[in-house]
mmCIF file of C-alpha atoms and ligand atoms in Angstrom:
data_model
loop_
_atom_site.group_PDB
_atom_site.id
_atom_site.type_symbol
_atom_site.label_atom_id
_atom_site.label_comp_id
_atom_site.label_asym_id
_atom_site.label_seq_id
_atom_site.Cartn_x
_atom_site.Cartn_y
_atom_site.Cartn_z
ATOM 1 C CA MET A 1 104.185 27.473 102.597
ATOM 2 C CA PRO A 2 103.524 25.825 105.900
ATOM 3 C CA GLY A 3 105.229 22.628 104.780
ATOM 4 C CA ASP A 4 108.449 24.301 103.794
ATOM 5 C CA THR A 5 108.287 26.381 106.990
ATOM 6 C CA PHE A 6 107.699 23.349 109.224
ATOM 7 C CA LEU A 7 110.817 21.713 107.630
ATOM 8 C CA ALA A 8 112.839 24.784 108.142
ATOM 9 C CA MET A 9 111.676 24.889 111.791
ATOM 10 C CA ARG A 10 112.749 21.232 112.283
ATOM 11 C CA GLN A 11 116.035 21.834 110.758
ATOM 12 C CA SER A 12 116.735 25.028 112.962
ATOM 13 C CA ILE A 13 116.465 22.528 115.972
ATOM 14 C CA VAL A 14 118.686 20.028 114.431
ATOM 15 C CA ASP A 15 121.247 22.807 113.384
ATOM 16 C CA ARG A 16 121.236 24.226 116.898
ATOM 17 C CA ALA A 17 120.348 27.496 115.660
ATOM 18 C CA PRO A 18 118.390 29.593 118.149
ATOM 19 C CA ASP A 19 118.151 32.759 116.043
ATOM 20 C CA THR A 20 116.782 30.930 112.983
ATOM 21 C CA ALA A 21 114.315 29.129 115.239
ATOM 22 C CA SER A 22 113.091 32.318 116.751
ATOM 23 C CA THR A 23 112.964 34.283 113.487
ATOM 24 C CA LEU A 24 111.045 31.453 111.744
ATOM 25 C CA ALA A 25 108.587 31.423 114.711
ATOM 26 C CA GLN A 26 108.064 35.140 114.419
ATOM 27 C CA GLU A 27 107.587 34.907 110.628
ATOM 28 C CA ALA A 28 105.158 32.018 110.859
ATOM 29 C CA LEU A 29 102.963 33.568 113.496
ATOM 30 C CA ALA A 30 102.817 36.857 111.385
ATOM 31 C CA ALA A 31 101.825 34.761 108.339
ATOM 32 C CA GLY A 32 98.904 33.305 110.423
ATOM 33 C CA VAL A 33 100.399 29.824 111.229
ATOM 34 C CA ALA A 34 98.628 28.553 114.444
ATOM 35 C CA PRO A 35 101.071 28.593 117.365
ATOM 36 C CA LEU A 36 100.463 25.015 118.316
ATOM 37 C CA ASP A 37 100.943 23.787 114.787
ATOM 38 C CA ALA A 38 104.409 25.441 114.836
ATOM 39 C CA ILE A 39 105.425 23.579 117.800
ATOM 40 C CA ASN A 40 103.901 20.297 117.060
ATOM 41 C CA ASP A 41 104.636 20.075 113.365
ATOM 42 C CA GLY A 42 107.734 22.220 113.095
ATOM 43 C CA TYR A 43 109.968 22.093 116.226
ATOM 44 C CA VAL A 44 108.883 18.864 118.022
ATOM 45 C CA PRO A 45 110.023 16.816 115.043
ATOM 46 C CA GLY A 46 113.313 18.495 115.213
ATOM 47 C CA MET A 47 113.715 17.454 118.875
ATOM 48 C CA GLN A 48 112.680 13.875 118.054
ATOM 49 C CA ALA A 49 115.403 13.764 115.283
ATOM 50 C CA VAL A 50 118.055 15.090 117.769
ATOM 51 C CA GLY A 51 116.992 12.430 120.309
ATOM 52 C CA GLU A 52 117.266 9.667 117.592
ATOM 53 C CA GLN A 53 120.818 10.798 116.576
ATOM 54 C CA PHE A 54 121.778 11.065 120.204
ATOM 55 C CA ALA A 55 120.531 7.461 120.730
ATOM 56 C CA LYS A 56 122.676 6.375 117.867
ATOM 57 C CA GLY A 57 125.687 8.017 119.164
ATOM 58 C CA GLN A 58 125.732 10.569 116.166
ATOM 59 C CA MET A 59 125.175 13.500 118.495
ATOM 60 C CA PHE A 60 126.674 14.292 121.915
ATOM 61 C CA LEU A 61 125.212 15.926 125.116
ATOM 62 C CA PRO A 62 126.540 19.492 124.381
ATOM 63 C CA ASP A 63 124.767 19.233 120.911
ATOM 64 C CA MET A 64 121.612 18.022 122.409
ATOM 65 C CA MET A 65 121.782 20.923 125.027
ATOM 66 C CA ALA A 66 122.337 23.437 122.202
ATOM 67 C CA SER A 67 119.225 21.955 120.261
ATOM 68 C CA ALA A 68 117.177 22.428 123.468
ATOM 69 C CA GLU A 69 118.336 26.123 123.560
ATOM 70 C CA ALA A 70 117.062 26.387 120.083
ATOM 71 C CA MET A 71 113.623 24.940 121.029
ATOM 72 C CA ARG A 72 113.464 27.360 123.934
ATOM 73 C CA ALA A 73 114.162 30.323 121.686
ATOM 74 C CA ALA A 74 111.231 29.211 119.459
ATOM 75 C CA MET A 75 108.987 28.674 122.439
ATOM 76 C CA ALA A 76 109.820 32.120 123.946
ATOM 77 C CA VAL A 77 108.092 33.463 120.706
ATOM 78 C CA VAL A 78 105.255 31.048 120.624
ATOM 79 C CA ASP A 79 104.407 30.864 124.328
ATOM 80 C CA PRO A 80 102.841 34.392 124.788
ATOM 81 C CA GLU A 81 100.659 33.921 121.760
ATOM 82 C CA LEU A 82 99.263 30.588 123.212
ATOM 83 C CA LYS A 83 98.916 31.995 126.582
ATOM 84 C CA LYS A 84 96.924 35.029 125.254
ATOM 85 C CA LEU A 85 94.055 32.493 124.499
ATOM 86 C CA GLY A 86 93.549 31.729 128.231
ATOM 87 C CA ALA A 87 93.310 35.358 129.375
ATOM 88 C CA GLU A 88 89.671 35.485 128.200
ATOM 89 C CA ARG A 89 88.655 32.300 129.954
ATOM 90 C CA THR A 90 87.233 31.750 133.473
ATOM 91 C CA MET A 91 89.477 29.917 135.822
ATOM 92 C CA ALA A 92 89.295 26.230 135.037
ATOM 93 C CA GLY A 93 91.330 24.906 138.081
ATOM 94 C CA VAL A 94 94.724 25.169 139.866
ATOM 95 C CA VAL A 95 97.542 22.988 138.802
ATOM 96 C CA VAL A 96 100.959 22.413 140.344
ATOM 97 C CA LEU A 97 103.364 21.095 137.778
ATOM 98 C CA GLY A 98 107.103 19.927 137.682
ATOM 99 C CA THR A 99 109.550 17.478 136.494
ATOM 100 C CA THR A 100 110.195 14.712 138.945
ATOM 101 C CA LYS A 101 113.295 14.376 141.126
ATOM 102 C CA GLY A 102 116.675 13.661 139.299
ATOM 103 C CA ASP A 103 115.210 14.786 136.090
ATOM 104 C CA ILE A 104 116.014 18.103 134.294
ATOM 105 C CA HIS A 105 113.997 17.817 131.153
ATOM 106 C CA GLU A 106 111.614 20.709 130.923
ATOM 107 C CA ILE A 107 110.645 21.385 127.439
ATOM 108 C CA GLY A 108 107.613 19.153 127.266
ATOM 109 C CA LYS A 109 106.421 20.152 130.670
ATOM 110 C CA VAL A 110 106.599 23.817 129.948
ATOM 111 C CA LEU A 111 104.478 23.161 126.772
ATOM 112 C CA VAL A 112 101.950 21.295 129.020
ATOM 113 C CA GLY A 113 101.959 24.261 131.470
ATOM 114 C CA THR A 114 101.480 26.687 128.534
ATOM 115 C CA LEU A 115 98.415 24.957 127.040
ATOM 116 C CA LEU A 116 96.901 24.431 130.568
ATOM 117 C CA THR A 117 97.353 28.319 131.071
ATOM 118 C CA ALA A 118 95.785 28.752 127.491
ATOM 119 C CA HIS A 119 92.806 26.792 128.579
ATOM 120 C CA GLY A 120 92.160 28.771 131.726
ATOM 121 C CA PHE A 121 93.955 26.912 134.406
ATOM 122 C CA ARG A 122 96.158 28.600 136.964
ATOM 123 C CA VAL A 123 99.588 26.790 136.749
ATOM 124 C CA HIS A 124 102.266 26.796 139.367
ATOM 125 C CA ASP A 125 105.393 25.482 137.647
ATOM 126 C CA LEU A 126 107.886 24.198 140.277
ATOM 127 C CA GLY A 127 110.529 23.623 137.499
ATOM 128 C CA VAL A 128 112.738 20.521 137.282
ATOM 129 C CA ASP A 129 114.274 18.004 139.757
ATOM 130 C CA VAL A 130 111.303 18.410 142.150
ATOM 131 C CA SER A 131 110.902 16.141 145.167
ATOM 132 C CA GLY A 132 107.484 14.607 146.231
ATOM 133 C CA GLU A 133 107.561 16.599 149.400
ATOM 134 C CA LYS A 134 107.953 19.974 147.398
ATOM 135 C CA PHE A 135 105.075 18.916 145.236
ATOM 136 C CA ALA A 136 102.845 18.194 148.306
ATOM 137 C CA GLU A 137 103.853 21.364 150.014
ATOM 138 C CA LYS A 138 103.146 23.718 147.051
ATOM 139 C CA ALA A 139 99.813 21.745 146.509
ATOM 140 C CA ARG A 140 98.770 22.586 150.133
ATOM 141 C CA GLU A 141 99.951 26.324 149.855
ATOM 142 C CA VAL A 142 97.893 27.044 146.720
ATOM 143 C CA ASN A 143 95.042 24.576 147.331
ATOM 144 C CA ALA A 144 95.759 22.671 144.111
ATOM 145 C CA ASP A 145 92.987 20.686 142.376
ATOM 146 C CA ILE A 146 95.601 18.740 140.328
ATOM 147 C CA VAL A 147 99.277 17.957 140.545
ATOM 148 C CA GLY A 148 101.062 17.157 137.185
ATOM 149 C CA VAL A 149 104.252 15.250 137.223
ATOM 150 C CA SER A 150 106.578 14.993 134.095
ATOM 151 C CA ALA A 151 109.284 12.553 133.707
ATOM 152 C CA LEU A 152 111.606 11.760 130.584
ATOM 153 C CA LEU A 153 113.867 9.292 131.751
ATOM 154 C CA THR A 154 113.089 5.589 132.551
ATOM 155 C CA THR A 155 115.206 5.992 135.747
ATOM 156 C CA THR A 156 113.380 8.981 136.946
ATOM 157 C CA MET A 157 109.779 7.912 136.161
ATOM 158 C CA ARG A 158 109.936 5.800 139.239
ATOM 159 C CA ASN A 159 110.064 8.959 141.290
ATOM 160 C CA GLN A 160 106.544 9.888 140.103
ATOM 161 C CA LYS A 161 105.563 7.266 142.625
ATOM 162 C CA ASP A 162 107.178 9.150 145.313
ATOM 163 C CA VAL A 163 105.031 12.132 144.434
ATOM 164 C CA VAL A 164 101.814 10.055 144.810
ATOM 165 C CA GLN A 165 103.119 8.760 148.136
ATOM 166 C CA ALA A 166 104.079 12.237 149.482
ATOM 167 C CA ILE A 167 100.624 13.579 148.584
ATOM 168 C CA GLU A 168 99.001 10.584 150.426
ATOM 169 C CA LYS A 169 101.286 11.168 153.376
ATOM 170 C CA ALA A 170 100.522 14.905 153.625
ATOM 171 C CA GLY A 171 96.842 13.857 153.865
ATOM 172 C CA LEU A 172 95.765 15.590 150.595
ATOM 173 C CA ARG A 173 95.020 12.660 148.377
ATOM 174 C CA SER A 174 91.252 12.965 148.556
ATOM 175 C CA GLN A 175 91.216 16.594 147.375
ATOM 176 C CA ILE A 176 93.951 16.311 144.770
ATOM 177 C CA ARG A 177 93.990 14.438 141.307
ATOM 178 C CA ILE A 178 97.415 13.429 140.065
ATOM 179 C CA MET A 179 98.367 13.281 136.352
ATOM 180 C CA VAL A 180 101.520 11.987 134.879
ATOM 181 C CA GLY A 181 103.287 12.157 131.484
ATOM 182 C CA GLY A 182 106.533 12.188 129.678
ATOM 183 C CA ALA A 183 108.014 10.091 126.922
ATOM 184 C CA PRO A 184 108.657 6.752 128.781
ATOM 185 C CA VAL A 185 105.333 6.968 130.694
ATOM 186 C CA THR A 186 102.347 4.930 129.908
ATOM 187 C CA ARG A 187 98.675 4.541 131.060
ATOM 188 C CA ARG A 188 99.601 1.235 132.596
ATOM 189 C CA TRP A 189 102.419 2.956 134.610
ATOM 190 C CA ALA A 190 99.940 5.646 135.745
ATOM 191 C CA GLU A 191 97.534 2.916 137.068
ATOM 192 C CA GLU A 192 100.338 0.910 138.717
ATOM 193 C CA ILE A 193 101.516 4.015 140.848
ATOM 194 C CA GLY A 194 98.090 5.044 141.800
ATOM 195 C CA ALA A 195 97.861 8.308 139.609
ATOM 196 C CA ASP A 196 94.542 9.325 138.361
ATOM 197 C CA GLY A 197 95.596 9.711 134.712
ATOM 198 C CA TYR A 198 98.220 9.712 132.115
ATOM 199 C CA ALA A 199 98.424 12.160 128.981
ATOM 200 C CA LYS A 200 100.667 11.416 125.970
ATOM 201 C CA ASP A 201 101.015 14.961 124.805
ATOM 202 C CA ALA A 202 100.361 18.561 125.897
ATOM 203 C CA MET A 203 96.849 18.884 124.260
ATOM 204 C CA SER A 204 95.825 15.456 125.771
ATOM 205 C CA ALA A 205 97.003 16.740 129.094
ATOM 206 C CA VAL A 206 94.568 19.580 128.912
ATOM 207 C CA THR A 207 91.684 17.242 128.077
ATOM 208 C CA LEU A 208 92.704 15.043 130.846
ATOM 209 C CA ALA A 209 92.978 18.021 133.424
ATOM 210 C CA GLN A 210 89.343 19.031 132.346
ATOM 211 C CA GLU A 211 88.074 15.449 132.947
ATOM 212 C CA LEU A 212 89.721 15.382 136.321
ATOM 213 C CA ILE A 213 88.201 18.660 137.346
ATOM 214 C CA GLN A 214 84.805 17.384 136.329
ATOM 215 C CA GLN A 215 85.283 14.181 138.322
ATOM 216 C CA LYS A 216 86.309 16.102 141.361
ATOM 217 C CA LEU A 217 83.324 18.328 141.091
ATOM 218 C CA GLN A 218 81.101 15.301 140.848
ATOM 219 C CA THR A 219 82.524 13.655 143.775
ATOM 220 C CA MET A 220 82.033 16.837 145.861
ATOM 221 C CA SER A 221 78.383 17.269 144.887
HETATM 222 CO CO1 B1M B 1 117.849 14.052 127.370
HETATM 223 N N1 B1M B 1 117.141 12.131 127.164
HETATM 224 N N2 B1M B 1 119.053 13.400 128.673
HETATM 225 N N3 B1M B 1 118.323 15.805 127.387
HETATM 226 N N4 B1M B 1 116.569 14.166 125.835
HETATM 227 C C1 B1M B 1 115.947 11.904 126.157
HETATM 228 C C2 B1M B 1 114.710 11.827 126.937
HETATM 229 C C3 B1M B 1 116.428 10.446 125.570
HETATM 230 C C4 B1M B 1 115.077 9.605 125.128
HETATM 231 C C5 B1M B 1 117.286 10.705 124.422
HETATM 232 C C6 B1M B 1 117.735 9.380 123.683
HETATM 233 O O1 B1M B 1 118.578 8.644 124.284
HETATM 234 N N5 B1M B 1 117.075 9.006 122.668
HETATM 235 C C7 B1M B 1 117.181 9.813 126.661
HETATM 236 C C8 B1M B 1 116.422 9.059 127.737
HETATM 237 C C9 B1M B 1 116.516 7.622 127.672
HETATM 238 C C10 B1M B 1 115.612 6.800 128.647
HETATM 239 O O2 B1M B 1 115.731 6.980 129.714
HETATM 240 N N6 B1M B 1 114.711 6.018 128.151
HETATM 241 C C11 B1M B 1 117.886 10.992 127.418
HETATM 242 C C12 B1M B 1 119.032 10.836 128.175
HETATM 243 C C13 B1M B 1 119.731 9.515 128.223
HETATM 244 C C14 B1M B 1 119.568 12.040 128.797
HETATM 245 C C15 B1M B 1 120.882 12.116 129.776
HETATM 246 C C16 B1M B 1 120.891 11.016 130.719
HETATM 247 C C17 B1M B 1 122.011 12.183 128.904
HETATM 248 C C18 B1M B 1 123.311 12.031 129.638
HETATM 249 O O3 B1M B 1 123.606 12.861 130.391
HETATM 250 N N7 B1M B 1 124.120 11.113 129.223
HETATM 251 C C19 B1M B 1 120.626 13.545 130.507
HETATM 252 C C20 B1M B 1 119.776 13.363 131.671
HETATM 253 C C21 B1M B 1 119.667 14.657 132.611
HETATM 254 C C22 B1M B 1 118.700 14.547 133.764
HETATM 255 O O4 B1M B 1 117.632 14.831 133.488
HETATM 256 N N8 B1M B 1 119.279 14.198 134.757
HETATM 257 C C23 B1M B 1 119.882 14.101 129.393
HETATM 258 C C24 B1M B 1 119.955 15.549 129.267
HETATM 259 C C25 B1M B 1 119.276 16.256 128.199
HETATM 260 C C26 B1M B 1 119.428 17.728 127.991
HETATM 261 C C27 B1M B 1 119.788 18.574 129.300
HETATM 262 C C28 B1M B 1 120.771 17.903 127.095
HETATM 263 C C29 B1M B 1 118.178 18.212 127.215
HETATM 264 C C30 B1M B 1 116.971 18.788 128.118
HETATM 265 C C31 B1M B 1 117.086 20.309 128.143
HETATM 266 C C32 B1M B 1 115.842 20.943 128.673
HETATM 267 O O5 B1M B 1 114.723 20.204 128.772
HETATM 268 N N9 B1M B 1 115.936 22.184 129.056
HETATM 269 C C33 B1M B 1 117.720 16.775 126.688
HETATM 270 C C34 B1M B 1 116.849 16.648 125.575
HETATM 271 C C35 B1M B 1 116.373 17.925 124.776
HETATM 272 C C36 B1M B 1 116.332 15.450 125.291
HETATM 273 C C37 B1M B 1 115.370 14.885 124.007
HETATM 274 C C38 B1M B 1 116.366 14.973 122.732
HETATM 275 C C39 B1M B 1 114.280 15.709 123.650
HETATM 276 C C40 B1M B 1 113.294 16.001 124.899
HETATM 277 C C41 B1M B 1 112.198 17.062 124.507
HETATM 278 O O6 B1M B 1 112.445 18.304 124.941
HETATM 279 N N10 B1M B 1 111.306 16.676 123.591
HETATM 280 C C42 B1M B 1 114.977 13.504 124.350
HETATM 281 C C43 B1M B 1 114.713 12.556 123.103
HETATM 282 C C44 B1M B 1 113.286 12.646 122.903
HETATM 283 O O7 B1M B 1 112.303 12.755 123.570
HETATM 284 N N11 B1M B 1 112.816 12.158 121.600
HETATM 285 C C45 B1M B 1 115.952 13.142 125.402
HETATM 286 C C46 B1M B 1 110.318 17.666 123.116
HETATM 287 C C47 B1M B 1 109.111 17.732 124.011
HETATM 288 C C48 B1M B 1 108.059 18.618 123.450
HETATM 289 O O8 B1M B 1 108.568 16.411 124.023
HETATM 290 O O9 B1M B 1 109.414 16.235 126.363
HETATM 291 O O10 B1M B 1 108.341 14.266 125.274
HETATM 292 P P1 B1M B 1 108.385 15.650 125.557
HETATM 293 O O11 B1M B 1 106.967 16.053 126.130
HETATM 294 C C49 B1M B 1 105.831 15.854 125.455
HETATM 295 C C50 B1M B 1 105.169 14.563 126.075
HETATM 296 O O12 B1M B 1 106.075 13.535 126.561
HETATM 297 C C51 B1M B 1 104.006 14.894 126.964
HETATM 298 O O13 B1M B 1 103.726 16.219 126.429
HETATM 299 C C52 B1M B 1 104.784 16.863 125.790
HETATM 300 C C53 B1M B 1 104.421 17.817 124.726
HETATM 301 O O14 B1M B 1 103.714 17.154 123.818
HETATM 302 N N12 B1M B 1 104.453 15.297 128.337
HETATM 303 C C54 B1M B 1 103.459 15.237 129.348
HETATM 304 C C55 B1M B 1 105.633 15.613 129.014
HETATM 305 N N13 B1M B 1 105.440 15.794 130.316
HETATM 306 C C56 B1M B 1 104.074 15.670 130.515
HETATM 307 C C57 B1M B 1 103.427 15.804 131.765
HETATM 308 C C58 B1M B 1 102.066 15.486 131.674
HETATM 309 C C59 B1M B 1 101.381 15.151 130.534
HETATM 310 C C60 B1M B 1 102.035 15.171 129.251
HETATM 311 O O15 B1M B 1 101.314 15.612 132.780
HETATM 312 C C61 B1M B 1 101.722 16.156 133.864
#
């Protein structure tokens, strides 16, 4: 049953069918499918297929937007289930999260935020198209431990460097750990721009955030 369900979930994204995506998510959760498996094994492969079709010119921008809407419909069902897990935990740290300037991709970043919340982090999501200054301003306001910057375009990943510089300029660098991610981002890039870590997916972002908090506590003690 899960194999067929995951295939149907994938297809609902390719077909740009938000109602089907949402119904499948409800049915899967009711049947005991783990929320993160539904995302990773069902819907994300659908988005990957859409990206491949777009790259080959077989799908156009409005289609890709409609697929993203279907993904959001599924996440609206799955998100609360994931977040419930975090309610019982002690606060793990404060994270300011956003997609970098010039970039409006948000699905992966929202997933990162959801999983961080599910693991006890208090997440302030600034949304998309966020400047370095806004990241720094919010980090100061909420006394953040971590700033997380997502970028999905090769052109906008460069702006992750601006965030590192804005945090340095604001005099916050010693107290804030910076993590970066997004499809074109690599560990090497993270090192090159002076970030503290890179995570390839949402679950690795949680592990990395936990490690960064440990590092911070060790430096302070
Ligand atoms: Co666009 N887009 N898009 N897009 N889009 C990509 C990224 C692209 C690879 C498609 C392609 O050509 N194959 C391509 C980028 C090429 C490049 O630069 N190398 C592309 C392009 C070109 C564009 C436009 C320029 C198209 C145009 O206008 N001609 C345009 C740019 C707009 C802009 O931002 N200024 C554009 C627009 C859009 C939509 C608006 C239609 C829509 C986004 C809707 C939305 O988010 N609300 C969209 C979509 C949906 C995609 C694809 C198909 C799917 C992205 C996605 O949601 N994936 C994408 C193709 C692809 O990625 N295969 C594509 C699912 C999500 C769960 O994965 O986002 O990778 P992902 O997140 C992962 C990890 O990367 C990681 O964890 C997440 C969960 O596991 N991660 C982090 C992400 N952030 C992290 C942060 C962390 C740690 C880990 O720490 C802080």
